[in-house]
Every structure is written in C-alpha cells, then in structure tokens.
PDB file of C-alpha atoms in Angstrom:
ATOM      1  CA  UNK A   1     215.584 156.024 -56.707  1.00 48.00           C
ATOM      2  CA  UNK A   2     217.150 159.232 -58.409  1.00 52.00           C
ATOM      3  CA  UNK A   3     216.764 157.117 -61.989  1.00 53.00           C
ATOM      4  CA  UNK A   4     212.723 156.840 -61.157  1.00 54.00           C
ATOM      5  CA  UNK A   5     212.193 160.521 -60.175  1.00 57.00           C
ATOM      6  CA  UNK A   6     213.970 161.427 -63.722  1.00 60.00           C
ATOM      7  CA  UNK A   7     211.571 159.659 -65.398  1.00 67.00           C
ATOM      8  CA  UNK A   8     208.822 161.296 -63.704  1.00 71.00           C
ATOM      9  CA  UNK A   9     210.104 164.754 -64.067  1.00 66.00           C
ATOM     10  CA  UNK A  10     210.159 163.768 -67.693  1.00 65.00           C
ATOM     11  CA  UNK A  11     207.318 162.444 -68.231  1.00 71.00           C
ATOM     12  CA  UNK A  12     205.655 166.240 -66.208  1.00 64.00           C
ATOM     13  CA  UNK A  13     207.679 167.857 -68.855  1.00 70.00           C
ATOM     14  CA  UNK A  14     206.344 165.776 -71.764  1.00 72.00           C
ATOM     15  CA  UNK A  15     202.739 166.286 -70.567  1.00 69.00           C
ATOM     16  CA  UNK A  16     203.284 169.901 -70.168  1.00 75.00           C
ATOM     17  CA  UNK A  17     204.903 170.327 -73.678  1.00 76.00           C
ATOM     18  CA  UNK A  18     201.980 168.249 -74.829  1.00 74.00           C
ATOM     19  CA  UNK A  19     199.170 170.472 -73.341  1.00 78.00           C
ATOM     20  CA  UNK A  20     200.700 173.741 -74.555  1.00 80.00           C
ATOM     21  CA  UNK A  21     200.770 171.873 -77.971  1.00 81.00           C
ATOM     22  CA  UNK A  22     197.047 170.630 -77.800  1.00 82.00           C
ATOM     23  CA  UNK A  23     195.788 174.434 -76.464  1.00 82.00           C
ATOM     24  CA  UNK A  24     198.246 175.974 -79.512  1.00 86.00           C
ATOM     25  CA  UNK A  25     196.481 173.636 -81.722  1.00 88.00           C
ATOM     26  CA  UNK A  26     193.005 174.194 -79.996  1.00 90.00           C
ATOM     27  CA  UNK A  27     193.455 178.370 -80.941  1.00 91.00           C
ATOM     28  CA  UNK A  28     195.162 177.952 -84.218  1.00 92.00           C
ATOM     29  CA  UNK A  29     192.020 175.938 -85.380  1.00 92.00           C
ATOM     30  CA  UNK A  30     189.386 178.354 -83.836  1.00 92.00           C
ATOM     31  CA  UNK A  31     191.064 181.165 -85.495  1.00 94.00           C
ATOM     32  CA  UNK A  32     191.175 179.490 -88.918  1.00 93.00           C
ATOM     33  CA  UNK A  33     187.409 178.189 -88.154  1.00 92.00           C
ATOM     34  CA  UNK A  34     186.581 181.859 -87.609  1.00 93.00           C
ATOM     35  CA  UNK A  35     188.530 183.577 -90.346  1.00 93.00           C
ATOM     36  CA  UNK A  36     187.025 180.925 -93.056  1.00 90.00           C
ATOM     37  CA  UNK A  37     183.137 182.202 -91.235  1.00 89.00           C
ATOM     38  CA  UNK A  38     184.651 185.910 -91.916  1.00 89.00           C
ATOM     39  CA  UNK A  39     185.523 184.863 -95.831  1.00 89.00           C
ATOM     40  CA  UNK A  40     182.316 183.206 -96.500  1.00 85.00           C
ATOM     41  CA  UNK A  41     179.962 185.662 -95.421  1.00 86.00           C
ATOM     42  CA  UNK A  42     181.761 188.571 -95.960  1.00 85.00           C
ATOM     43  CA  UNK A  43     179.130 189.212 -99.391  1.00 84.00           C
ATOM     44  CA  UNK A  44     175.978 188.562 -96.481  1.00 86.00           C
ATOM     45  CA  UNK A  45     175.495 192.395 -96.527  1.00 88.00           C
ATOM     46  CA  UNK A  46     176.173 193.245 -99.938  1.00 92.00           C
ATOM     47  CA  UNK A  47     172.492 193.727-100.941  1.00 93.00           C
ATOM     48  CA  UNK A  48     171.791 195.756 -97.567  1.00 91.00           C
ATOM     49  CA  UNK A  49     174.933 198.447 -98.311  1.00 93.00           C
ATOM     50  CA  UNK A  50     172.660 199.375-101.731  1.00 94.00           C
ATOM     51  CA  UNK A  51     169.185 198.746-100.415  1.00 93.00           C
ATOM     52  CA  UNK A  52     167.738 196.017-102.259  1.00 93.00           C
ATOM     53  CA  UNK A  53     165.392 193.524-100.233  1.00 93.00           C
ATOM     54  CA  UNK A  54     167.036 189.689-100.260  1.00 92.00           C
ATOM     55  CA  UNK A  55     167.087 186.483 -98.133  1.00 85.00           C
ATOM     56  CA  UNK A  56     169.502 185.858 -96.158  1.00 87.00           C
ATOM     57  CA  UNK A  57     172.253 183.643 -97.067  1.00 90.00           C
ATOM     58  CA  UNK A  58     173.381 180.733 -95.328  1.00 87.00           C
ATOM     59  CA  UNK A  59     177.281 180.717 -95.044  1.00 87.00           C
ATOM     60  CA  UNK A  60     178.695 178.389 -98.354  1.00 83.00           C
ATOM     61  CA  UNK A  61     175.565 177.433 -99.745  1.00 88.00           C
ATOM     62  CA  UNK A  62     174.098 181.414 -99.877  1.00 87.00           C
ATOM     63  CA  UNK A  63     170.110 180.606-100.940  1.00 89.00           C
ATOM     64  CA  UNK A  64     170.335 177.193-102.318  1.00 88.00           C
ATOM     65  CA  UNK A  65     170.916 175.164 -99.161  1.00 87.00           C
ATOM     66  CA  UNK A  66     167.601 173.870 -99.676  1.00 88.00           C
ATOM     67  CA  UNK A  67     168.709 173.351-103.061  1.00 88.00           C
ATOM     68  CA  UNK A  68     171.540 171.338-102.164  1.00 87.00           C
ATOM     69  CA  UNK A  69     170.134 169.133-100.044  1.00 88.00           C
ATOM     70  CA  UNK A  70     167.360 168.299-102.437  1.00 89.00           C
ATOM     71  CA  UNK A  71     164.508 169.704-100.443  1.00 92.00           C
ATOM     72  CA  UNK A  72     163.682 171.936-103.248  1.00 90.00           C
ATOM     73  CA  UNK A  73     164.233 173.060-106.667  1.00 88.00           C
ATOM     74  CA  UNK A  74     165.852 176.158-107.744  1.00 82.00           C
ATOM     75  CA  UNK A  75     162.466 177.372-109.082  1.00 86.00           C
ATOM     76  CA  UNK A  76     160.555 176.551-106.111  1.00 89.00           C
ATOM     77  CA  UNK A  77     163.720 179.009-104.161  1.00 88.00           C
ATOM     78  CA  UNK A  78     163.084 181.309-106.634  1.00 85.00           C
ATOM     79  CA  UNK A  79     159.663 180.940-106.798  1.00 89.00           C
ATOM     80  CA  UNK A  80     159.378 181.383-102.910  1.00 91.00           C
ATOM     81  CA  UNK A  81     161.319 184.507-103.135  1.00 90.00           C
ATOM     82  CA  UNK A  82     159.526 185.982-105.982  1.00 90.00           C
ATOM     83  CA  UNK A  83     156.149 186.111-103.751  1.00 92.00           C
ATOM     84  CA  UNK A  84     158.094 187.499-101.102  1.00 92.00           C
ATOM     85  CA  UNK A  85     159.152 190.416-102.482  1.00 92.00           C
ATOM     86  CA  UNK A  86     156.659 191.312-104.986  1.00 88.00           C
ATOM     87  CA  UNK A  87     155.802 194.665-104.156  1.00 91.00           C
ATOM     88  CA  UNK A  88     159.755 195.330-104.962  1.00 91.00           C
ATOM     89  CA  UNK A  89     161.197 195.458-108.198  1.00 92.00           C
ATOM     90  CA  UNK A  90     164.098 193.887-107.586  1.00 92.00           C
ATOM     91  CA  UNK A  91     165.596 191.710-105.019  1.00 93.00           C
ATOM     92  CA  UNK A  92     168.542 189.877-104.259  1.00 91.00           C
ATOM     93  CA  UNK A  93     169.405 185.954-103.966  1.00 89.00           C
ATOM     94  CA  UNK A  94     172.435 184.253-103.028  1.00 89.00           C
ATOM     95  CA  UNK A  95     174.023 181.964-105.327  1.00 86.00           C
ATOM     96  CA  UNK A  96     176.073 180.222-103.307  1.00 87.00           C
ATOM     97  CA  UNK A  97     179.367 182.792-102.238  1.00 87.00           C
ATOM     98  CA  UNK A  98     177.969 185.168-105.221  1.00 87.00           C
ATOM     99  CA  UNK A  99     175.201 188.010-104.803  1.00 90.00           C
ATOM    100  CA  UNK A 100     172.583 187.640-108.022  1.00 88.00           C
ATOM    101  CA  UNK A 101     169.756 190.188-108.950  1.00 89.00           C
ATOM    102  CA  UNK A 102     166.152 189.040-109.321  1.00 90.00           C
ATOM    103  CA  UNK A 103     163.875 190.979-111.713  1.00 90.00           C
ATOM    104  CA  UNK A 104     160.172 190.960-110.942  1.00 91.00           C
ATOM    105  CA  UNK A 105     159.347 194.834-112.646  1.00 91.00           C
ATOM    106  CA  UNK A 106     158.398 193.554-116.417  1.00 91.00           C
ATOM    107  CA  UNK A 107     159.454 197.142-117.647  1.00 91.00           C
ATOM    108  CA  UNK A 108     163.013 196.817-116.146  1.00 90.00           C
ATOM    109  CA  UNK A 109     163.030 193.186-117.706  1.00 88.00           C
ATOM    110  CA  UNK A 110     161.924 194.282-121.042  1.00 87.00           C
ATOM    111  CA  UNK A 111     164.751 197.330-120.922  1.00 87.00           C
ATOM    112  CA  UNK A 112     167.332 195.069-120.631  1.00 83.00           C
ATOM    113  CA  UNK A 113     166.198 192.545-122.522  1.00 79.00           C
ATOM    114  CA  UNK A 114     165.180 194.586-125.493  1.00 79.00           C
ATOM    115  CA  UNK A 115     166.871 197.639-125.100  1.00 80.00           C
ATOM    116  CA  UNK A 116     170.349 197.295-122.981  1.00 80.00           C
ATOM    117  CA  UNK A 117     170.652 193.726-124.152  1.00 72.00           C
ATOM    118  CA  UNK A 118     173.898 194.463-125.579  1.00 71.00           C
ATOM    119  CA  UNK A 119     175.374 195.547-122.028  1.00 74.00           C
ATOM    120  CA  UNK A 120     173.865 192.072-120.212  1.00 72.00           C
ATOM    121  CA  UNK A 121     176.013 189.267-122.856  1.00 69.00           C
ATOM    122  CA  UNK A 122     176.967 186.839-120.263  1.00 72.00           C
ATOM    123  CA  UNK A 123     174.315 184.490-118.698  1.00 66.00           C
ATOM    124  CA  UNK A 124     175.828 182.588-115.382  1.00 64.00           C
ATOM    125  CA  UNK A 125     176.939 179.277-115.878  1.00 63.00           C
ATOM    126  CA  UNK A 126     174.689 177.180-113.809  1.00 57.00           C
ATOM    127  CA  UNK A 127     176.250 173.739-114.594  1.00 58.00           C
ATOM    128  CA  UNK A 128     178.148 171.929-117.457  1.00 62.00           C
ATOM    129  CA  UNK A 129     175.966 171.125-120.785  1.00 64.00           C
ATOM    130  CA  UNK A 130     177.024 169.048-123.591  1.00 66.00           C
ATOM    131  CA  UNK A 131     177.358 169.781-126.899  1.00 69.00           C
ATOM    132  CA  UNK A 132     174.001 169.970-128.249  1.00 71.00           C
ATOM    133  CA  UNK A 133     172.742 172.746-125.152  1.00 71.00           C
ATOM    134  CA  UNK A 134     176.008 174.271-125.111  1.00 72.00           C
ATOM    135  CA  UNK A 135     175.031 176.316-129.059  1.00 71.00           C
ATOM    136  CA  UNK A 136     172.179 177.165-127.242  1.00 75.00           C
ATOM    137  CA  UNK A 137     171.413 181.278-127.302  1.00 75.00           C
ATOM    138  CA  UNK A 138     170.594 180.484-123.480  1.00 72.00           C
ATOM    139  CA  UNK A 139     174.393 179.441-123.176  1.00 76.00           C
ATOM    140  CA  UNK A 140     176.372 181.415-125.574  1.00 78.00           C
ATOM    141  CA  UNK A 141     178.733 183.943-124.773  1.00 79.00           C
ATOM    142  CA  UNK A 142     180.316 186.925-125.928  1.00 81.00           C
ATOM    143  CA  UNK A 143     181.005 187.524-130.131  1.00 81.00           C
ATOM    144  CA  UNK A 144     179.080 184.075-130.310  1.00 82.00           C
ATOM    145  CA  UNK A 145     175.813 184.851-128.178  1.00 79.00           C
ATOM    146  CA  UNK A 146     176.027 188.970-130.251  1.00 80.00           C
ATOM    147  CA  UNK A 147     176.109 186.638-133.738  1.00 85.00           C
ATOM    148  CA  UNK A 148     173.199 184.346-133.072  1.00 84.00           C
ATOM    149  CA  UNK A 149     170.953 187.057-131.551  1.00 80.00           C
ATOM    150  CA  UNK A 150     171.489 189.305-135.046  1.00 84.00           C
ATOM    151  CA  UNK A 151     170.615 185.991-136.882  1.00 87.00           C
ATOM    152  CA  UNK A 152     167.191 185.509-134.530  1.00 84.00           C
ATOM    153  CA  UNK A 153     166.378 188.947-133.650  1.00 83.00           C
ATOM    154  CA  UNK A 154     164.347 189.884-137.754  1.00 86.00           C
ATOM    155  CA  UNK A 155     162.890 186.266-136.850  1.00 84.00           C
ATOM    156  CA  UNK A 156     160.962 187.790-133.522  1.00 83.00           C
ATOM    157  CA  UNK A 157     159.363 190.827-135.152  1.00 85.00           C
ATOM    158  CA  UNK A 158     156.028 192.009-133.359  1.00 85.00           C
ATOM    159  CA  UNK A 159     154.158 190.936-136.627  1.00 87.00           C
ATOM    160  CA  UNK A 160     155.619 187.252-136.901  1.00 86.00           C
ATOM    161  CA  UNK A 161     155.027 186.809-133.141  1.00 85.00           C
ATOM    162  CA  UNK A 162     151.362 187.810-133.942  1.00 86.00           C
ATOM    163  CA  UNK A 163     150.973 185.523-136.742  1.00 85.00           C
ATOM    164  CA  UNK A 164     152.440 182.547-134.705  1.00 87.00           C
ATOM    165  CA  UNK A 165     150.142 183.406-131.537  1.00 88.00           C
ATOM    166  CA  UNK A 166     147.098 181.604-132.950  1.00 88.00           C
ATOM    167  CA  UNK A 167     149.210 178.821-133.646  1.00 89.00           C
ATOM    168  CA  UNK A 168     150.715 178.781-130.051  1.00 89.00           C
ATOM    169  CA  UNK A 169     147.412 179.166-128.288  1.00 91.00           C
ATOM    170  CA  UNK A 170     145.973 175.835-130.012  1.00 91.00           C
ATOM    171  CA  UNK A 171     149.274 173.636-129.599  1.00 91.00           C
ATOM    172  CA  UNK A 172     149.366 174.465-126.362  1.00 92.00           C
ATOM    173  CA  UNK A 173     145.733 173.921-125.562  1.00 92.00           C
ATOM    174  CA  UNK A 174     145.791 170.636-127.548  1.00 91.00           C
ATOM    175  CA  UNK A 175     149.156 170.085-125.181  1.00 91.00           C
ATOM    176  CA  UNK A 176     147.079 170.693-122.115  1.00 90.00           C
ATOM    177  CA  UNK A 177     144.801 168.276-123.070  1.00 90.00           C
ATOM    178  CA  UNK A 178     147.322 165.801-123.730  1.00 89.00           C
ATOM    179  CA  UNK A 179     148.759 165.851-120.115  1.00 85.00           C
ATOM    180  CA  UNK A 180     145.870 165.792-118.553  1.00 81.00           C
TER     181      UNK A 180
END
C-alpha cells in the first residue's frame, strides 16, 4: 500500500514540476514575443518625431506587405502614396524595418539631383543585379558612381537635351503606336 501512495505522491510532484515548467515557458515566450513587437516597430514613429506625413508601417514588412504578398507592385505602393500626400512635399514610406523619404516637390528633387548630388552618392540596394545592371549609374556607388557621372554629366547639357527632344517626341510617338 505505502509503495502505491509513493508513486502517487510522485507522480503530484512530477505534474507540479511540469506545470511550473509549462507556465515558465508560457511567460518566457510572451516576453520574447513582445520584446521582438518592441524591436520591430520601434522606427513606427520615426517620421512623426520630425513631422513628415507617412503610412503606417506594418511590423517586419513596414509598407511593402502588399508588396510581399504579391498584391501589388512597389510602384503601385508608391504610386498610392504619392496621391495621398500630394499637397506635401515630402513624405515618408517604410521599407521594410528602414524609414525612406519620398520626394514629390520637383524643386527639392531637382536640388538634390542637380545641385547637392554630390551629398546623395548611395542609391538603396533594392535587390541583387548581375553583371551587366550592376555598371549601371542607377547602381553604382561611391568613387565609381562620382567617375561615371563626370563622364555623363557634359553629355546632358540643356542644349544636347534640346536637340535630342525632337528626336524623343517622334520615337516615342512611333513607340505608342507600336503598342497599341
């Protein structure tokens, strides 16, 4: 009789161990569940703190959830956006975990492309190109993008881009025309 009641008292003991265990486990996991929702939107108000309009990001995926899931396209996100905020000259998207600035004043875009260009070398790495994208002056970086935009920039002269508007206009028409 004693030998059965030992059992039992150890198998109350086991299940209590066990329970303490499964609630430890049970806290341990919200906490790391909550402190991983801190990390990834600790950026959410970034925009807010210096008072530029943006969408609201989704925690991981920031603006491009639909993006992800293949809804949409990043240009129809952007696109969407841009409509949305207009009136504002600049606005803010979430790329993923990292804040991004959206231009929509043409003067500020012209500044920086024209005049500050030299402060702005770096374009974001979207995704991995091969070798024939990757010399690309969209792609290149640093002493390599400063190189290839002295050997383009006499190239882009307001007079040459007149001369080659004509020229644009009718391939583009006769391109039109082709589609359609």
């Amino acid at each position: 009789m004693r030998k059965g009641r030992n059992n039992s008292v150890f198998s109350l003991i086991c299940l209590r161990s066990y329970q303490k265990i499964n609630a430890m486990f049970f806290w341990i996991t919200l906490l790391t569940i909550f402190l991983l929702y801190k990390w990834l939107t600790s950026d959410d108000d970034y925009f807010r703190k210096i008072g530029i309009p943006f969408e609201k990001p989704f925690p991981l995926f920031g603006n491009l959830g639909s993006v992800v899931l293949q809804r949409e396209s990043m240009i129809d996100v952007t696109k969407k956006s841009y409509y949305k905020y207009k009136t504002s000259k600049i606005f803010g998207l979430f790329n993923f975990l990292q804040p991004s600035y959206v231009l929509t004043d043409p003067e500020i875009i012209k500044k920086i492309t024209v005049k500050d260009f030299d402060h702005f070398l770096n374009h974001s790495e979207a995704f991995e190109m091969d070798d024939l994208f990757a010399r690309s002056v969209f792609v290149l970086r640093d002493k390599k993008w400063r190189d290839m935009r002295t050997t383009l920039s006499p190239i882009f002269t307001s007079a040459k881009m007149k001369m080659m508007f004509g020229l644009l206009c009718d391939h583009s028409k006769d391109f039109v025309k082709f589609m359609h």
